[in-house]
Short mmCIF file of C-alpha atoms and ligand atoms in Angstrom, two decimals:
data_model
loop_
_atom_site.label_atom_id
_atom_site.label_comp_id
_atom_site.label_asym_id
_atom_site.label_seq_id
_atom_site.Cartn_x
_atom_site.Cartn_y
_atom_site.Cartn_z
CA UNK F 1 -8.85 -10.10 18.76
CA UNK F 2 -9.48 -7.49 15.80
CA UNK F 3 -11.08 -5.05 18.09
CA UNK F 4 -8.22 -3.64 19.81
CA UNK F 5 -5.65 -0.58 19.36
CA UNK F 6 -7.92 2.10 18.55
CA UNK F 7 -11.18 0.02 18.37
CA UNK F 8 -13.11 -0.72 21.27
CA UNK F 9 -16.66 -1.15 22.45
CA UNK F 10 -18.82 1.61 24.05
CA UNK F 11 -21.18 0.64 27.19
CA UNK F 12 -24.17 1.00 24.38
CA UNK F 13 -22.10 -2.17 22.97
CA UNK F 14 -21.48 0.10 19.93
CA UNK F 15 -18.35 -0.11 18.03
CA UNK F 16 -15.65 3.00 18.16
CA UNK F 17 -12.69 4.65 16.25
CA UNK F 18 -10.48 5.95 18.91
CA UNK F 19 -13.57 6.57 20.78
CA UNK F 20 -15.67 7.60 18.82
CA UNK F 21 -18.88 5.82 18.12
CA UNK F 22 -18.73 4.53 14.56
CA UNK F 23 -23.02 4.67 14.78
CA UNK F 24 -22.62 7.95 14.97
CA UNK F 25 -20.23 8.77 12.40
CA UNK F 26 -22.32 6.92 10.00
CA UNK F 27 -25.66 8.82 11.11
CA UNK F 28 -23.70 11.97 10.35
CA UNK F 29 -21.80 10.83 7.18
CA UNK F 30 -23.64 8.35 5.38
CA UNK F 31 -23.14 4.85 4.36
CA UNK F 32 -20.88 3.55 2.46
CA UNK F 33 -18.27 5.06 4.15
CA UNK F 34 -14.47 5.05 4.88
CA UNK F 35 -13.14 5.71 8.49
CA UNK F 36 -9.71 6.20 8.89
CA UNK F 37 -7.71 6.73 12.26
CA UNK F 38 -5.09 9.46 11.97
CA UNK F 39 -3.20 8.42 15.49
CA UNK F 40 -2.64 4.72 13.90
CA UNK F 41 -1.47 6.05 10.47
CA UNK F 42 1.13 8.58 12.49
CA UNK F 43 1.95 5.82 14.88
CA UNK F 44 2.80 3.07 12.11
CA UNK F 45 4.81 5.74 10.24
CA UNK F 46 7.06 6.58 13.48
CA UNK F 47 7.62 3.22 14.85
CA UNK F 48 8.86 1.97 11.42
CA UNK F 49 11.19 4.96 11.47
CA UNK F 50 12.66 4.68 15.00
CA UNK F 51 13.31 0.68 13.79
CA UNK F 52 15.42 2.06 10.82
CA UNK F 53 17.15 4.68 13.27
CA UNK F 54 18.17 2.17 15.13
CA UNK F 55 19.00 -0.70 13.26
CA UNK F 56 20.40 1.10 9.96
CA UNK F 57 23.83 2.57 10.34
CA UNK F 58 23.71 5.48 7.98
CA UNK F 59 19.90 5.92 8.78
CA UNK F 60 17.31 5.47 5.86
CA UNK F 61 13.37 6.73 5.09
CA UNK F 62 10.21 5.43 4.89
CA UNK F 63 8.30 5.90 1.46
CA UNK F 64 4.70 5.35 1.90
CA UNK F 65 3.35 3.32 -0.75
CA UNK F 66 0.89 5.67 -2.17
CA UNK F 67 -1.04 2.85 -4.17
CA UNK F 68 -2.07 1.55 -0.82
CA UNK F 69 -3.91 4.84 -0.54
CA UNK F 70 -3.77 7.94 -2.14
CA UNK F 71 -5.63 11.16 -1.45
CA UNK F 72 -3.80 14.92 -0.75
CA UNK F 73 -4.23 14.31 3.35
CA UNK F 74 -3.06 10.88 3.15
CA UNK F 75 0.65 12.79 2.22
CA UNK F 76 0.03 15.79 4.14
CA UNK F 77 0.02 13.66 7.10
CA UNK F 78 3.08 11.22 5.75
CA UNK F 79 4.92 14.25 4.72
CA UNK F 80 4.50 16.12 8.30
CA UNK F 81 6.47 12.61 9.83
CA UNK F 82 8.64 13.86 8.29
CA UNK F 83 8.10 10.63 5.35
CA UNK F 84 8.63 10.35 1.93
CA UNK F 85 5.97 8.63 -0.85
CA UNK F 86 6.61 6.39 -3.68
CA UNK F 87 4.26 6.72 -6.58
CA UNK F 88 3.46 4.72 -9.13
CA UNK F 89 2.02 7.21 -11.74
CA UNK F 90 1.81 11.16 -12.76
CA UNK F 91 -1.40 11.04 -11.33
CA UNK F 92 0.07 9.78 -7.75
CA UNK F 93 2.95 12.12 -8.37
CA UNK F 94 0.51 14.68 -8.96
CA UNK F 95 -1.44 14.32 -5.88
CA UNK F 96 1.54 14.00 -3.82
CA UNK F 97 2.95 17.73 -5.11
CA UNK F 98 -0.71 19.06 -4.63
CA UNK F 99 -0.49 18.33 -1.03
CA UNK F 100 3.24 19.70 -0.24
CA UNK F 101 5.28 16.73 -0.22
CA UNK F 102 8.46 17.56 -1.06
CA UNK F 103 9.36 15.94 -4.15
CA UNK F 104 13.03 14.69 -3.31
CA UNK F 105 11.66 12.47 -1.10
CA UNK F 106 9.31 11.19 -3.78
CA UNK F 107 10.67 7.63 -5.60
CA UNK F 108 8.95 6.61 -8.82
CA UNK F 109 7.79 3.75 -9.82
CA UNK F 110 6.41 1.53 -12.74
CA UNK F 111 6.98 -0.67 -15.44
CA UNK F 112 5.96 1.22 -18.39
CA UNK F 113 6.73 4.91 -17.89
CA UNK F 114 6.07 6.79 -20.65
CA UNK F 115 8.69 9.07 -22.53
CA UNK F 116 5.84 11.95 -21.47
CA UNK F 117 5.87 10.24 -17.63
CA UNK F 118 9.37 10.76 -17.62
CA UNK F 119 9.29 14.30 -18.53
CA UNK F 120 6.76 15.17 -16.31
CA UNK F 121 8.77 13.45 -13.25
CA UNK F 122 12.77 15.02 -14.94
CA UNK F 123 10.44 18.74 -14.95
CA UNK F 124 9.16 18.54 -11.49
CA UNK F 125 12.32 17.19 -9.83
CA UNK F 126 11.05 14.04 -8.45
CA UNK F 127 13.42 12.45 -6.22
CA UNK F 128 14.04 9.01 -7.63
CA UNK F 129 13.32 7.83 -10.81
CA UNK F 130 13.16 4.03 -10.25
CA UNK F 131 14.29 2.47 -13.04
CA UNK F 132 12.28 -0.85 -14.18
CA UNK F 133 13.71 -2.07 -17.60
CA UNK F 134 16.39 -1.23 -20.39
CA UNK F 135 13.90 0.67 -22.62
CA UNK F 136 13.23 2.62 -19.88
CA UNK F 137 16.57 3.58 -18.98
CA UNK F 138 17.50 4.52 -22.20
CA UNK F 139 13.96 6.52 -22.59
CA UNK F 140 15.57 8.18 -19.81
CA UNK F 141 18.63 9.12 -20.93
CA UNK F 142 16.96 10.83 -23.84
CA UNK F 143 14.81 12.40 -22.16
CA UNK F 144 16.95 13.73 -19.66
CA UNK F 145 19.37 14.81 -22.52
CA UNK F 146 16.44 16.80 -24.19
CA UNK F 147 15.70 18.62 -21.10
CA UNK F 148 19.46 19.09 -19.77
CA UNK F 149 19.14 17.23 -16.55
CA UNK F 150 20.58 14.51 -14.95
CA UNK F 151 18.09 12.28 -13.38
CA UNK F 152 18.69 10.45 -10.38
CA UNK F 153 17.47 7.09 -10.57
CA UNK F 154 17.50 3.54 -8.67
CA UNK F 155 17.66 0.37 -10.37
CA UNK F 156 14.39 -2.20 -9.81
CA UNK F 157 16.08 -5.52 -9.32
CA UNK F 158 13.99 -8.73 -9.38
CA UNK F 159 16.28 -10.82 -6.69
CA UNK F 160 14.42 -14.31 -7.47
CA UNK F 161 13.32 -14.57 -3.79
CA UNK F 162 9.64 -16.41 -3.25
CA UNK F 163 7.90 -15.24 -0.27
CA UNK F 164 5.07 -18.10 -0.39
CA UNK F 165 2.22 -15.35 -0.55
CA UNK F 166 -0.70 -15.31 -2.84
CA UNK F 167 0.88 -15.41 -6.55
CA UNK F 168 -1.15 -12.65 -7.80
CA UNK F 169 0.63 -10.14 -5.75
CA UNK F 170 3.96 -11.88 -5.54
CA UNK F 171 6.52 -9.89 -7.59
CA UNK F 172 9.97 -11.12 -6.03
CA UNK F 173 10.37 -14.17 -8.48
CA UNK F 174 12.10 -14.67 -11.76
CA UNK F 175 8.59 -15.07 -14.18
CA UNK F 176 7.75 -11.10 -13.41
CA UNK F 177 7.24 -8.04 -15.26
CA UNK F 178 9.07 -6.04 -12.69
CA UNK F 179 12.72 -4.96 -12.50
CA UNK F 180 16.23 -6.46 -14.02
CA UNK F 181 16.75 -10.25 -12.80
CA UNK F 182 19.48 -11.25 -10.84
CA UNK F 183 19.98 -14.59 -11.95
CA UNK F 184 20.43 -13.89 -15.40
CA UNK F 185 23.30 -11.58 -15.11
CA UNK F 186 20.75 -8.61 -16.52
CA UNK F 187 21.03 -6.14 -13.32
CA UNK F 188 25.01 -6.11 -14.02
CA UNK F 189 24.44 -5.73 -17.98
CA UNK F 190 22.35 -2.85 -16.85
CA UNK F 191 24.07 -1.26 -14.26
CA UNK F 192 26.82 -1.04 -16.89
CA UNK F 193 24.83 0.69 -19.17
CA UNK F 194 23.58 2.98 -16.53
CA UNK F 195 26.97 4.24 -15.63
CA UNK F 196 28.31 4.85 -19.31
CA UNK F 197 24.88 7.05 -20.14
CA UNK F 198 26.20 10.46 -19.19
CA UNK F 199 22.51 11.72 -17.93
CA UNK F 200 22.06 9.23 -15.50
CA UNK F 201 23.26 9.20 -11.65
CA UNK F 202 22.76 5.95 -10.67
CA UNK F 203 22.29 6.06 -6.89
CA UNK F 204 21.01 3.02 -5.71
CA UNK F 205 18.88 -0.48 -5.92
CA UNK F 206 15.29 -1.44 -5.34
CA UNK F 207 13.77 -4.38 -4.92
CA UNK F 208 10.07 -5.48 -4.08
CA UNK F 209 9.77 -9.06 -2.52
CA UNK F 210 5.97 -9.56 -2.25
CA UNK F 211 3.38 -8.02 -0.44
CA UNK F 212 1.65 -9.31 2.64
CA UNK F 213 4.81 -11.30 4.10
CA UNK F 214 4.54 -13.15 7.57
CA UNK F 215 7.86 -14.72 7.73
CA UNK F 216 10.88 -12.80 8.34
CA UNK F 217 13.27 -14.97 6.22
CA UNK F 218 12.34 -13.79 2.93
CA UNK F 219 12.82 -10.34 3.81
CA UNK F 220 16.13 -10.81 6.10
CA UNK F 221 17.13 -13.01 2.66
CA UNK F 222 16.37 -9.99 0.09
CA UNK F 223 18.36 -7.64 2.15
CA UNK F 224 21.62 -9.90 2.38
CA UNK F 225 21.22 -10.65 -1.49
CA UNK F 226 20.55 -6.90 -2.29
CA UNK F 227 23.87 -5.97 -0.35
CA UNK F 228 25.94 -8.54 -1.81
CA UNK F 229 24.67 -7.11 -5.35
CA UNK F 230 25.69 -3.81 -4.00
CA UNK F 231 29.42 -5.42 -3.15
CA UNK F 232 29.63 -7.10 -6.51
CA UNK F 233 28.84 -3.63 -8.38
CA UNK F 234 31.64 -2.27 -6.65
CA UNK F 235 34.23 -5.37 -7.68
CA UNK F 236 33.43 -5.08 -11.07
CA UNK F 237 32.87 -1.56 -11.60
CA UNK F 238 34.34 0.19 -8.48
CA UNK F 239 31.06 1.85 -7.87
CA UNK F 240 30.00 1.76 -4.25
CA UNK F 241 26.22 2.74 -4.22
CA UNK F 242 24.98 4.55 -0.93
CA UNK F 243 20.87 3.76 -1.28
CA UNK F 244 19.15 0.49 -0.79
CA UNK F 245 15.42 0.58 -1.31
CA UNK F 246 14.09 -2.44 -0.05
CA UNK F 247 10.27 -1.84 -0.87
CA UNK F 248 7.62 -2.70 1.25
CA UNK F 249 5.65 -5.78 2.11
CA UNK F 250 4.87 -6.27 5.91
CA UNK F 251 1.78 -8.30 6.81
CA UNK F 252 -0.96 -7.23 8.31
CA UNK F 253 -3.65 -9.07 10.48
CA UNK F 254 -6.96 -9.47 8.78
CA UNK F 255 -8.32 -11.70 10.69
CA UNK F 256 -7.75 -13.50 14.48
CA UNK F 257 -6.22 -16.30 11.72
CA UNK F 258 -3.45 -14.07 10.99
CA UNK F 259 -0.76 -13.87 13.16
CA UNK F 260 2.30 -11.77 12.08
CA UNK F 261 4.82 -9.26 13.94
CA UNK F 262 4.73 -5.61 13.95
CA UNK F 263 6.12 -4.46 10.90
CA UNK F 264 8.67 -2.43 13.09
CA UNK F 265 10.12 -6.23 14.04
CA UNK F 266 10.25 -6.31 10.94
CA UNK F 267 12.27 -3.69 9.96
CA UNK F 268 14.53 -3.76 12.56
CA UNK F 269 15.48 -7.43 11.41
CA UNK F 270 16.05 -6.06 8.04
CA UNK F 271 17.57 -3.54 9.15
CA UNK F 272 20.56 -5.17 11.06
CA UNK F 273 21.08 -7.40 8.38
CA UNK F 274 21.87 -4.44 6.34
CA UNK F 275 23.98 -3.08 8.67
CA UNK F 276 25.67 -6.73 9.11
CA UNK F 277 25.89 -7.64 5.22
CA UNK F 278 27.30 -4.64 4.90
CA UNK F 279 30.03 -4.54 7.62
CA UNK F 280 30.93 -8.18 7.07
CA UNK F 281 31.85 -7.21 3.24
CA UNK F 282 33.74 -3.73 4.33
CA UNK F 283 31.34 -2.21 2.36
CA UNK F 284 29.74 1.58 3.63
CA UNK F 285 26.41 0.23 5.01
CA UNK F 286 23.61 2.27 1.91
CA UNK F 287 20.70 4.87 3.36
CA UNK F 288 18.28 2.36 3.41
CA UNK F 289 14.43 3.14 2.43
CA UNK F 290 11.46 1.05 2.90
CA UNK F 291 7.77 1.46 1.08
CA UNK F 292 5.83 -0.22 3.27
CA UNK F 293 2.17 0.20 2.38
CA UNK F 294 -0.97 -1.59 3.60
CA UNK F 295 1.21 -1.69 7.35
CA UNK F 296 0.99 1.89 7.79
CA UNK F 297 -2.82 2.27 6.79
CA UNK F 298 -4.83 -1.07 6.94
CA UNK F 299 -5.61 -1.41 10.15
CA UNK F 300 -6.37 2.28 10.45
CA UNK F 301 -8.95 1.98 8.27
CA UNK F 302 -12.91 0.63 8.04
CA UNK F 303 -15.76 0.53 6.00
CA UNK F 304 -19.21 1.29 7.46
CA UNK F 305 -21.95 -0.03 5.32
CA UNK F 306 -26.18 -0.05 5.59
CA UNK F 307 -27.68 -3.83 5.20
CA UNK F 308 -30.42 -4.22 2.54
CA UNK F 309 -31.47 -7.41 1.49
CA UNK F 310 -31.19 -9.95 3.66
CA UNK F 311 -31.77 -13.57 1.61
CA UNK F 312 -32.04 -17.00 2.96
CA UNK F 313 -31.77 -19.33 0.70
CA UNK F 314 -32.81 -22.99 2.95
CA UNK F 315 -29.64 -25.33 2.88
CA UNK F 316 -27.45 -23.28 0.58
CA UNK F 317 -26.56 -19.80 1.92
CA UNK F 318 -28.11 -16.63 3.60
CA UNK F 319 -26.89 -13.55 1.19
CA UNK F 320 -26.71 -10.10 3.37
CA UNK F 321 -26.46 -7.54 0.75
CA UNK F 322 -24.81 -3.91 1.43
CA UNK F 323 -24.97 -0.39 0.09
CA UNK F 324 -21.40 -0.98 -0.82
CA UNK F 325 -19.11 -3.68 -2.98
CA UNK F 326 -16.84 -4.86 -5.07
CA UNK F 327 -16.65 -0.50 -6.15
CA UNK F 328 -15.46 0.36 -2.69
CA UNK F 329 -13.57 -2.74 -1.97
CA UNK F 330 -12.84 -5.20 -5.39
CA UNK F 331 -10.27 -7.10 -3.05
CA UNK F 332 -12.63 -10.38 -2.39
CA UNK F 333 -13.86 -10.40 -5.88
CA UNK F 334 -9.97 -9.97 -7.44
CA UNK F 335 -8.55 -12.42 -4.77
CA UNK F 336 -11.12 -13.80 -2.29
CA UNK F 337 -9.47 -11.64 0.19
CA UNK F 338 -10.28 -12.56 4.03
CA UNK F 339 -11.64 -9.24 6.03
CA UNK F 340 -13.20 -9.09 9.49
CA UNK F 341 -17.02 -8.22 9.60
CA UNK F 342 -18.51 -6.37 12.65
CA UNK F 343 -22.19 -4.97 13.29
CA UNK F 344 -21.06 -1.92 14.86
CA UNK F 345 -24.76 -1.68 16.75
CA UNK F 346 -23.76 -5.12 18.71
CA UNK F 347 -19.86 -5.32 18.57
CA UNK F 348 -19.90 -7.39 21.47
CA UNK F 349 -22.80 -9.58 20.35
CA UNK F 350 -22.28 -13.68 19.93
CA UNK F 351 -22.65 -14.44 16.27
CA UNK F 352 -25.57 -16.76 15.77
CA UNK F 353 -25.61 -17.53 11.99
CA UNK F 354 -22.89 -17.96 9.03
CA UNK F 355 -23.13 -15.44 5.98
CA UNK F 356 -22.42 -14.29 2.25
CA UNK F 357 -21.77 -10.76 2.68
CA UNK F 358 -22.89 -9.30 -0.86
CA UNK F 359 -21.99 -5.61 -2.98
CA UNK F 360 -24.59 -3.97 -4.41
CA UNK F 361 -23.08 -4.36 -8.06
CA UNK F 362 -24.91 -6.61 -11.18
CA UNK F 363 -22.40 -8.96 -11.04
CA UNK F 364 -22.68 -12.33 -9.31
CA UNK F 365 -18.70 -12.07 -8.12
CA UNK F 366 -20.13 -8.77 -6.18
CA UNK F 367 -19.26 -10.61 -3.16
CA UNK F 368 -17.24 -8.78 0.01
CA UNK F 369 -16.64 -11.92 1.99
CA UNK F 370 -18.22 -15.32 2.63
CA UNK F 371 -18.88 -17.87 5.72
CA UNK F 372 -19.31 -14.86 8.01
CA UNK F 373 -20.17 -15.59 11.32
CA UNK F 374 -22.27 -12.74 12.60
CA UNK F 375 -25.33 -12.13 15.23
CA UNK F 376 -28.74 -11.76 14.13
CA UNK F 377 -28.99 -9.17 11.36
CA UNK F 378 -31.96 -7.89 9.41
CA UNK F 379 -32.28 -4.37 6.94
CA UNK F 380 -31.31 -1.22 7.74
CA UNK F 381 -28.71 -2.58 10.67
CA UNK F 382 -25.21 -0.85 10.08
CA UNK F 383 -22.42 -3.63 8.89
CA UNK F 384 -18.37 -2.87 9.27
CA UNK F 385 -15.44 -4.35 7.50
CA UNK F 386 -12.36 -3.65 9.10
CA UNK F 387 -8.78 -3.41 8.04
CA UNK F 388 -9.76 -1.88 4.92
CA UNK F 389 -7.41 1.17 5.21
CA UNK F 390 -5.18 -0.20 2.29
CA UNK F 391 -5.96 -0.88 -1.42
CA UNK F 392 -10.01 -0.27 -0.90
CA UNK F 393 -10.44 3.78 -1.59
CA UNK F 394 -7.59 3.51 -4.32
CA UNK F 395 -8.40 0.52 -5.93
CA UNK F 396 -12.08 1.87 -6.12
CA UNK F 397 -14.37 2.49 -9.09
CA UNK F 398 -17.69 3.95 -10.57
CA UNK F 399 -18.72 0.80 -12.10
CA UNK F 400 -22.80 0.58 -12.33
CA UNK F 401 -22.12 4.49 -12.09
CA UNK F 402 -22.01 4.35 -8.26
CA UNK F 403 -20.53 7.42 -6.51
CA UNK F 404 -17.82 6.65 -4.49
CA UNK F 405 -17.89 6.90 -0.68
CA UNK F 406 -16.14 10.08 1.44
CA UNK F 407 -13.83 8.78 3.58
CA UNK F 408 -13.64 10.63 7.29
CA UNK F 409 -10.28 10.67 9.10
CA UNK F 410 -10.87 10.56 13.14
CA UNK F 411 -8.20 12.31 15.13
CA UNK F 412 -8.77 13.51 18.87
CA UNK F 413 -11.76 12.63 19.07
CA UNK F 414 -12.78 14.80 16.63
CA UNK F 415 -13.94 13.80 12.66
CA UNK F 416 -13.70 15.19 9.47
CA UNK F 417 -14.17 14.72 5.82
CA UNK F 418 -10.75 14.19 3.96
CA UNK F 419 -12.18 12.43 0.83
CA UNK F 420 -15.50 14.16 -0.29
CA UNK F 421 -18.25 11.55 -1.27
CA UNK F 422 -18.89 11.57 -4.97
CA UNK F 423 -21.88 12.68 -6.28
CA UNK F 424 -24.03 12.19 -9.48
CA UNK F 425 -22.64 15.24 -11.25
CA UNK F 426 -19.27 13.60 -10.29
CA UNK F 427 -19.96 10.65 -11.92
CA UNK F 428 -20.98 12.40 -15.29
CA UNK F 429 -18.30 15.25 -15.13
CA UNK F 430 -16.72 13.98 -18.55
CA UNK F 431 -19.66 13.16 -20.38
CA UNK F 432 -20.09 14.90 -23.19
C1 LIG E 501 3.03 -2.76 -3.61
C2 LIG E 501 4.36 -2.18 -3.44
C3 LIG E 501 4.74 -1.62 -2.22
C4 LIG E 501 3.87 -1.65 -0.99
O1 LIG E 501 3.54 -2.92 -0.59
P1 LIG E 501 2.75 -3.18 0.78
O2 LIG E 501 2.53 -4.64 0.77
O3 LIG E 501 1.47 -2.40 0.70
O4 LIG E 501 3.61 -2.72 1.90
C5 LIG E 501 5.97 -1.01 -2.15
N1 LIG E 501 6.81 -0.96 -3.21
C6 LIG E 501 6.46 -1.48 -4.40
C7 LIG E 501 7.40 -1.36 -5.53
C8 LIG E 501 5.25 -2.12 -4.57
O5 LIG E 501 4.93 -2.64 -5.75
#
């Protein structure tokens, strides 16, 4: 059942966010909006941490992916668990300093850093530097010359592993653009390199798997193969690194389809084979870190939306058009992502017809979801995605020029505006 955890059902059979009526929030915020549940995002970061404390001999951190969402209380809230970020960009990086996160607990990310991004990351002190190719590292080592620095990095490696997810966000395998492969021998050419280049500390390895990962044998595999790298660095070069970043990945439930473990299973899995890899090869089990993303915020997060148009078309479809779309959430029109549609004025209600749910964009792909069961529905009725708490508000856009929607963190009881809702004047600001 998707309403559970902090959603429930009122006794005006309205839908509610910790409590709090979601009709409410919308008649005091405005549609489109995004709700987001600060309890669940706190929750999520915690239990993922108490799995590493207890599964990870020489401890470890959790990194919030900040692509999954990105916004200055988003890390002021990550940063008070006592967390850590990865970004993927200045602007992320940015963000993350604007907001107090310390920046040694800040990894970077990305395939093509600039010399300028690498600057900008050497100059602030950002933790990790996250090395993703040999350009890059010796961009690096440059640029950390220039500047008299050493910079701290991890090495991205691409460990060949295939999680069986969608292929559009599966990065593990050997065809990607990410990291140093294993299979080729490139991570050890590299890790050579690394250690003769007299401005680099290498510290660590990263890897990435896949995102969206039910099965635990992919990840449980990654971690043994990442650890046995780790072993075979220290054979051939008598380097032991001490940090494994294992990136992030853990599925979510979408829909009453999807059926996968807490990510703290997860981790705590992952966790002890780390420990065990480790012990079995007499090698000093690494600070392990993990990035998880849409785990931690998903299911914290939903979209409220108004219903326009309603269109039946006899024998085809019935199109139920919103104030909202592929701008606020692109993730059905990218990769005919499956969501979870409520009407938050009859969340208990039987559904009693089958629906295109429709953005508001001039583009026929403008579509949110399809085959929707839902209960009667007509204009002007409020309409709720859920789950949409990862990779909606960042992956956003102002295409058509539409402003995009504040998004309102619950906590207590109590609601506020974290995310300001664009306006016009926003959407011009750099016109000249
Ligand atoms: C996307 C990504 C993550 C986060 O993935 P989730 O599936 O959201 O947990 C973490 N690390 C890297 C390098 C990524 O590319």
């Amino acid at each position: 059942m998707m309403i559970s955890g902090h959603l429930g059902v009122n006794f005006a059979g309205h839908l509610t966010v910790s409590g709090v009526d979601t009709v409410d929030i919308a008649k005091e915020y405005g549609t489109p909006l995004y709700v987001m549940d600060e309890q669940t995002i706190r929750e999520n970061l915690r239990s993922l941490k108490e799995a590493i404390d207890r599964s990870c001999k020489n401890g470890g951190r959790v990194a919030f992916a900040s692509k999954a969402c990105s916004f200055k209380e988003m890390y002021r809230i990550v940063a008070s668990e006592g967390c850590g970020t990865d970004v993927v960009s200045c602007g992320e990086m940015y963000t993350a300093m604007q907001a107090g996160m310390p920046l040694d607990r800040v990894y970077f990310h990305g395939n093509n850093k600039t010399d300028a991004d690498l600057r900008y990351a050497l100059e602030n002190g950002v933790g990790r530097i996250v090395v993703d190719n040999f350009d890059e590292l010796r961009a690096l080592e440059a640029v950390a010359a220039e500047l008299g620095k050493t910079a701290a990095i991890l090495m991205r490696v691409t460990p060949g592993i295939d999680a069986h997810t969608h292929s559009f966000i599966r990065t593990g395998q050997i065809d990607s653009k990410f990291g140093f492969t294993l299979e080729t021998g490139e991570v050890y050419e590299a890790v050579e390199t690394a250690l003769s280049l007299p401005h680099i500390d290498l510290k660590g390895l990263h890897c990435h798997v896949a995102s969206q990962i039910f099965d635990e044998e992919p990840m449980i595999h990654a971690a043994e193969v990442m650890v046995g790298v780790m072993v075979e660095i220290k054979n051939r070069f008598g380097r032991a690194l001490s940090e494994l970043n294992l990136g992030g990945g853990f599925g979510i439930a979408y829909t009453d389809e999807d059926h996968p473990k807490p990510a703290h299973e997860y981790m705590e899995l992952v966790g002890n084979a780390v420990t065990k890899t480790a012990e079995n090869n007499d090698f000093p089990t690494p600070f392990v870190i993990v990035e998880p993303g849409r785990s931690i915020v998903a299911a914290a997060g939903l979209t409220l939306y108004t219903v326009g148009g309603v269109k039946r078309i006899p024998n085809v479809r019935t199109y139920v058009s919103v104030d909202g779309g592929m701008t606020d959430n692109p993730r059905y029109a990218l990769y005919q992502a499956a969501y979870t549609a409520v009407l938050p004025e009859k969340a208990a209600a039987e559904p009693t017809e089958t629906v295109t749910i429709s953005g508001h964009c001039c583009e026929s792909g403008d579509l949110l979801q399809e085959n929707v069961p839902l209960p009667a529905v007509k204009r002007g009725d409020l309409l709720a995605f859920l789950t949409t708490g990862a990779y909606n508000y960042s992956m956003s856009s102002n295409y058509n020029r539409y402003p995009k929607p504040a998004v309102v963190m619950v906590n207590d009881g109590e609601t506020r505006v974290v995310v300001r809702r664009e306006t016009f004047e926003d959407v011009a600001r750099n016109d000249i």
